[in-house]
CSV table of C-alpha atoms in Angstrom, one decimal:
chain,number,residue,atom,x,y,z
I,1,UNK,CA,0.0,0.0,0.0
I,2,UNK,CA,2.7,2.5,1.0
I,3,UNK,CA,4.5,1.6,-2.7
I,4,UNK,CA,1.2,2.6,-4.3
I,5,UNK,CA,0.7,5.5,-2.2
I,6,UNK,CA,4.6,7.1,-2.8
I,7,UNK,CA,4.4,6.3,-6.8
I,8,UNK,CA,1.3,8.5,-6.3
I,9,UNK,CA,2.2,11.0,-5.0
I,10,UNK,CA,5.7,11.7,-6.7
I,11,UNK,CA,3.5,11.0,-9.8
I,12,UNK,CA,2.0,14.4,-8.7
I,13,UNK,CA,4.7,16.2,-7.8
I,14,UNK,CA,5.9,15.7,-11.4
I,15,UNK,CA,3.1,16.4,-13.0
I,16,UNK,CA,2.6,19.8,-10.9
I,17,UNK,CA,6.3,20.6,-12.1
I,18,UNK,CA,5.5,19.7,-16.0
I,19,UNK,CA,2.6,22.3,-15.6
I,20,UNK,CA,4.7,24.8,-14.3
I,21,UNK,CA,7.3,24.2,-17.1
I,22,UNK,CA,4.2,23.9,-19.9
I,23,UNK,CA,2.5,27.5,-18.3
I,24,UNK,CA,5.9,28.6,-18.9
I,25,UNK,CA,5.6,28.4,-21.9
I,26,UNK,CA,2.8,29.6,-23.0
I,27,UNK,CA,3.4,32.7,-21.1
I,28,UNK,CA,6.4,33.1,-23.6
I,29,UNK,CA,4.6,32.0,-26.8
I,30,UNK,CA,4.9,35.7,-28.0
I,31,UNK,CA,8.0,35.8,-26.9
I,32,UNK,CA,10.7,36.5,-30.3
I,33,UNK,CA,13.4,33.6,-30.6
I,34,UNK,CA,11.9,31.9,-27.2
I,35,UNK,CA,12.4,28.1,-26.9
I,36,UNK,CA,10.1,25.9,-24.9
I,37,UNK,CA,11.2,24.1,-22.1
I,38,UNK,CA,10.5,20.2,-22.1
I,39,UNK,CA,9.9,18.4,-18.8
I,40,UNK,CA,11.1,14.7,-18.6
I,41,UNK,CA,10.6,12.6,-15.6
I,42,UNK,CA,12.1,8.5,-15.2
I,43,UNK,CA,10.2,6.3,-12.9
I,44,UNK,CA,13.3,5.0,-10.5
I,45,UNK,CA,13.1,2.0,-8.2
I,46,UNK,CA,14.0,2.0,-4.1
I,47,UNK,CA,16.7,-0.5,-4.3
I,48,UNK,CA,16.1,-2.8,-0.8
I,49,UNK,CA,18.2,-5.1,0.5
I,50,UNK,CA,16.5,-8.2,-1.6
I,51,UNK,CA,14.1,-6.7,-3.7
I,52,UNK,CA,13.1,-3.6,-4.4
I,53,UNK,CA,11.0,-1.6,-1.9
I,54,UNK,CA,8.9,0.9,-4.2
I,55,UNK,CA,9.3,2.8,-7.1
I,56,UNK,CA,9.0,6.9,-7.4
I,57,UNK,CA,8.7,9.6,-10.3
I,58,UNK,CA,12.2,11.5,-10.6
I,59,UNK,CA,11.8,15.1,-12.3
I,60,UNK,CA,15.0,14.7,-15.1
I,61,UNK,CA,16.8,17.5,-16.6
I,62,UNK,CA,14.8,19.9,-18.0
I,63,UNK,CA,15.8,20.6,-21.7
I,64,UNK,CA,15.0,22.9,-24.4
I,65,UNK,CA,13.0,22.1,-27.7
I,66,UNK,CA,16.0,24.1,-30.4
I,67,UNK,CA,13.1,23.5,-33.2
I,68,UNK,CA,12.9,26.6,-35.7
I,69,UNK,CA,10.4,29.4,-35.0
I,70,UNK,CA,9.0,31.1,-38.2
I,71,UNK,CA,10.1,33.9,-39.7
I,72,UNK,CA,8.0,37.0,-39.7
I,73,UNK,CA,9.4,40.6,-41.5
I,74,UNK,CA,9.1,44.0,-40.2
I,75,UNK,CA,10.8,45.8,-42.3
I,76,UNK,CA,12.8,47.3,-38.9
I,77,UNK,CA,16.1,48.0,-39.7
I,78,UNK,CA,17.6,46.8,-36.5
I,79,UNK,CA,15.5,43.9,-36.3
I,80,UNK,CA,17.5,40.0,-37.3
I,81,UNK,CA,16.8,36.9,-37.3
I,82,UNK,CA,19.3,34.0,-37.4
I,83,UNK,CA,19.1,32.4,-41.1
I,84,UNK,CA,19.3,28.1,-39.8
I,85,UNK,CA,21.0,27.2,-37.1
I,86,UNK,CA,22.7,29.6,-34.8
I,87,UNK,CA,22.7,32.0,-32.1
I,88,UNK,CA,23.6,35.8,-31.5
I,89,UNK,CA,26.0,35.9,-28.6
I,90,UNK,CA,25.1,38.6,-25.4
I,91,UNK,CA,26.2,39.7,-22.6
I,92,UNK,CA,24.3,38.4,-19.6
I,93,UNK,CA,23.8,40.1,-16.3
I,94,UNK,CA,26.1,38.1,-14.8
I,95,UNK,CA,28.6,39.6,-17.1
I,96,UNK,CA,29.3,36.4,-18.8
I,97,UNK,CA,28.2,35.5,-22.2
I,98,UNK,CA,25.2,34.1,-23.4
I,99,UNK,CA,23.5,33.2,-26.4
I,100,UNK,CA,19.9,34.4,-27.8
I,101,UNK,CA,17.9,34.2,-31.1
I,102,UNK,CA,16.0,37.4,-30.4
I,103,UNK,CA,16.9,39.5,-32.4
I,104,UNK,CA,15.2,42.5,-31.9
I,105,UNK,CA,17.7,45.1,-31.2
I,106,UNK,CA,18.0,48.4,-29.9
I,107,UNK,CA,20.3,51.5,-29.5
I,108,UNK,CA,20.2,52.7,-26.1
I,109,UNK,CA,20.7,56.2,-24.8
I,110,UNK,CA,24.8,55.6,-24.5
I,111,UNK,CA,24.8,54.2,-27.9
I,112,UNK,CA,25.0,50.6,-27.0
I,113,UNK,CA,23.0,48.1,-29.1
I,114,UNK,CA,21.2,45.8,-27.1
I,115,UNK,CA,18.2,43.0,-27.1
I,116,UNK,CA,14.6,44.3,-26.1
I,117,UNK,CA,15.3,42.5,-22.4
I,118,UNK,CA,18.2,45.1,-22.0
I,119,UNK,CA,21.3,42.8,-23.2
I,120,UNK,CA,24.2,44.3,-24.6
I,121,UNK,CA,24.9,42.8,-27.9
I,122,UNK,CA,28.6,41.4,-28.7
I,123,UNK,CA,30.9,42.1,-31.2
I,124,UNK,CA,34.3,40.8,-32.0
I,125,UNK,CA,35.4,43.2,-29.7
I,126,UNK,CA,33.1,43.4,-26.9
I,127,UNK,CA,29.8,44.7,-26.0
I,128,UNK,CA,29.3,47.1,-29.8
I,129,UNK,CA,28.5,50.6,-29.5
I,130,UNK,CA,27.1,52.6,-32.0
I,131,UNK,CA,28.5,56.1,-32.8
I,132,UNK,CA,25.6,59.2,-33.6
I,133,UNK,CA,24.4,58.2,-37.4
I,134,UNK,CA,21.4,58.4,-39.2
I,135,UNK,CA,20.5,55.6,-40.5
I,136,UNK,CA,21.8,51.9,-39.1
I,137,UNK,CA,22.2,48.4,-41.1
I,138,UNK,CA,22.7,45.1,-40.0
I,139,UNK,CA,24.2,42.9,-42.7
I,140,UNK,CA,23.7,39.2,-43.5
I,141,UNK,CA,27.1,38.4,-42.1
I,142,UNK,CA,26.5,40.4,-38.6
I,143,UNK,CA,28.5,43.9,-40.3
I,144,UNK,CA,27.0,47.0,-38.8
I,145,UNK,CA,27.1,49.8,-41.3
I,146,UNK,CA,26.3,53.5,-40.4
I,147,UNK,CA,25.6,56.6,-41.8
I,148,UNK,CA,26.9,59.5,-39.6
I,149,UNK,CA,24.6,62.5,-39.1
I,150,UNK,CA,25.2,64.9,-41.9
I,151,UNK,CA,27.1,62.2,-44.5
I,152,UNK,CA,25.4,61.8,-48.1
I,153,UNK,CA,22.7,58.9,-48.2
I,154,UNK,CA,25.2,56.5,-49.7
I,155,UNK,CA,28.5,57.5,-47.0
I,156,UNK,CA,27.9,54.2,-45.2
I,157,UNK,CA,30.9,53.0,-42.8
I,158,UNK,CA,31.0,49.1,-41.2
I,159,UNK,CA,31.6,50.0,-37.2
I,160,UNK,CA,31.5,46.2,-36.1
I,161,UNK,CA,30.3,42.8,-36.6
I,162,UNK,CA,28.0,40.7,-34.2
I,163,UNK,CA,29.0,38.1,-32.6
I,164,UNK,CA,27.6,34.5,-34.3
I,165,UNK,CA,28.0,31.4,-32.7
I,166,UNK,CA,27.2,28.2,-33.5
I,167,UNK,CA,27.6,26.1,-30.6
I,168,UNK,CA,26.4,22.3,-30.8
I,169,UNK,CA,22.9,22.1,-28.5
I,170,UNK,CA,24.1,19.4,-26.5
I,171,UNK,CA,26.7,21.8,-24.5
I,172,UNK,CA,24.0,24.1,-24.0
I,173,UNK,CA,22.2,24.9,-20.7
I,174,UNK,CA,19.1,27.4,-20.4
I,175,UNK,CA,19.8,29.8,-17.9
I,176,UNK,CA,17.0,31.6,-15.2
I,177,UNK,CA,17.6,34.9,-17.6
I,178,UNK,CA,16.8,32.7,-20.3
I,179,UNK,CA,20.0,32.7,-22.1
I,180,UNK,CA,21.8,29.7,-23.3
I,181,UNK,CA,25.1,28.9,-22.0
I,182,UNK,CA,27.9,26.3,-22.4
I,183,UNK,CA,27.4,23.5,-20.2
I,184,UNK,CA,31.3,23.6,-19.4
I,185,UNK,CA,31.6,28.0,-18.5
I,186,UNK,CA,33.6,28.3,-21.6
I,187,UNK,CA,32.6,30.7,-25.0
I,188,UNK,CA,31.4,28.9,-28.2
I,189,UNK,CA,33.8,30.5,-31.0
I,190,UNK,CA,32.3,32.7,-33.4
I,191,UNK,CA,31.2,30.6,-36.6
I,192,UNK,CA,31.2,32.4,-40.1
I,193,UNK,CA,28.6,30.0,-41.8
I,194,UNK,CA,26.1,32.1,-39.5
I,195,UNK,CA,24.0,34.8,-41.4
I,196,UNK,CA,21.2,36.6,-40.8
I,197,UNK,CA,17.9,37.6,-42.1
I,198,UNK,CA,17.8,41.6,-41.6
I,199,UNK,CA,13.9,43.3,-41.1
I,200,UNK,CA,13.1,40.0,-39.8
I,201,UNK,CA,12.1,38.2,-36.8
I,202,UNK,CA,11.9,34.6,-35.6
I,203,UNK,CA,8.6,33.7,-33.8
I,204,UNK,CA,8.3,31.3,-30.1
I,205,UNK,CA,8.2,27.4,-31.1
I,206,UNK,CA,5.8,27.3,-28.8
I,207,UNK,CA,2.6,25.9,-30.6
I,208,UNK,CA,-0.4,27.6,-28.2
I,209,UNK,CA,-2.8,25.0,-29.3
I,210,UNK,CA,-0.7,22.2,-28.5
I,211,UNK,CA,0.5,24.0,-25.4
I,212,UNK,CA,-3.0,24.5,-24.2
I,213,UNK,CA,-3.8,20.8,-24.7
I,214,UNK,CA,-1.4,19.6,-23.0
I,215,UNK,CA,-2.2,22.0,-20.0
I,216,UNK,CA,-5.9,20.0,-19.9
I,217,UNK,CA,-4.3,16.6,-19.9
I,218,UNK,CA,-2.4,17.5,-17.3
I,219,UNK,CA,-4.6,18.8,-14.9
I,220,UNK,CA,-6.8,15.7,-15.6
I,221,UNK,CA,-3.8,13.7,-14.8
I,222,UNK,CA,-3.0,15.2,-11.5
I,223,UNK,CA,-6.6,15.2,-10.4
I,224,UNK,CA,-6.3,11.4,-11.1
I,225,UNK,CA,-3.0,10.8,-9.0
I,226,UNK,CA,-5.0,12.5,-5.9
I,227,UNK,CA,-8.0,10.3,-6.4
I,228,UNK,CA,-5.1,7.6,-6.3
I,229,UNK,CA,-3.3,9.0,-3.2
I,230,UNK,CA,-7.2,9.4,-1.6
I,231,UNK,CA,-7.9,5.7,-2.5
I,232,UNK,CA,-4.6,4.4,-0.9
I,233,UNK,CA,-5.7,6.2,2.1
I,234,UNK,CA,-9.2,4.9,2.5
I,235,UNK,CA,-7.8,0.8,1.5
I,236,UNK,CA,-4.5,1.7,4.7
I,237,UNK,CA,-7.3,2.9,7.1
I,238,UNK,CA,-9.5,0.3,6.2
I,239,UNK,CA,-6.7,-2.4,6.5
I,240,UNK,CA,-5.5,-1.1,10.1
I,241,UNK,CA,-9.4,-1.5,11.1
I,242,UNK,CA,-9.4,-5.3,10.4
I,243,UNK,CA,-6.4,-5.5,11.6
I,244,UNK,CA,-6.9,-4.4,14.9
I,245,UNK,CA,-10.3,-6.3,14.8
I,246,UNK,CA,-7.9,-9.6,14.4
């Protein structure tokens, strides 16, 4: 009875955490470049002595679903999306660099180009800043290109590249800022074969409708595991009854 009772109730636990991790993401489905989380869980025996004792639900790793987004254009000028495979690399509040597929970008007040969640872009050398200009382009190779205030329309001058990595998925971990990192601390080299799609952006892989199915099935699922754990109750207390009858 108590084996039936644990498996039930680590059953739960999981399935609460695999609705956290599914809410996630559909709270991110609008999110540009976003990539859903997947929740895995194992079910793992109690090794005993002889035999083993019970079995429970283990939570694994949770990993990230690198399926493409699509690609929608806006025209923006600052606005990129990775062209395949790919990411653009950041700097992360931590100060350590991380890796994104948003790509909608930004010149803030001191002329630093970062993501819409505040990042700081990087270039080959360092976080890029972007001088006072006119008019900004992004080309498919990562070149920035400027026009300084007052030049003619076609006085354009490369200022820096972006940073493009392609690092293989499996040495990437999702951070709680949701950048991707390398699994070992290190920095994925830059990787030419990267290009970008300028006045574009790459949609979440979240599919809503999928998303919101799957929210249903598991709230059925964890209302069945309590009825479970409520059943095991009622068959223990009944068992201790007769057995104090005896």
């Amino acid at each position: 009875m108590d084996r039936f009772l644990y498996i039930a109730m680590s059953g739960a636990r999981e399935t609460e955490h695999a609705q956290s991790v599914n809410n996630h993401n559909l709270a991110n489905a609008n999110t540009d470049g976003f990539r859903q989380a997947l929740a895995t869980a194992d079910t793992v025996p109690v090794r005993g002595p002889v035999y083993d004792t019970r079995d429970y639900v283990q939570v694994g790793t949770e990993a990230a679903d690198f399926s493409k987004g699509t690609l929608r254009s806006t025209g923006r000028d600052l606005d990129v999306a990775i062209n395949g495979d790919g990411f653009i690399a950041v700097q992360g509040p931590d100060g350590q660099e991380g890796y994104t597929r948003a790509g909608n970008l930004q010149v803030d007040g001191f002329g630093l180009l970062r993501t819409a969640d505040g990042m700081q872009v990087m270039g080959d050398g360092g976080p890029i800043a972007i001088p006072p200009s006119e008019k900004v382009e992004i080309g498919t190779d990562g070149t920035i290109s400027v026009r300084p205030q007052g030049a003619p329309a076609d006085a354009l001058a490369a200022v820096e590249r972006i940073r493009l990595v392609n690092p293989d998925v499996e040495d990437l971990e999702r951070g709680d800022d949701g950048l991707f990192r390398m699994a070992d601390g290190g920095e994925a080299p830059a990787d030419a074969d990267v290009t970008l799609v300028s006045g574009s952006l790459e949609s979440s892989n979240v599919n809503t409708v999928e998303a919101l199915t799957r929210m249903i099935e598991l709230s059925r699922t964890y209302e069945t595991q309590v009825k479970m754990m409520d059943t095991a109750n009622t068959l223990e207390q009944s068992s201790n009854r007769l057995l104090g009858i005896g």
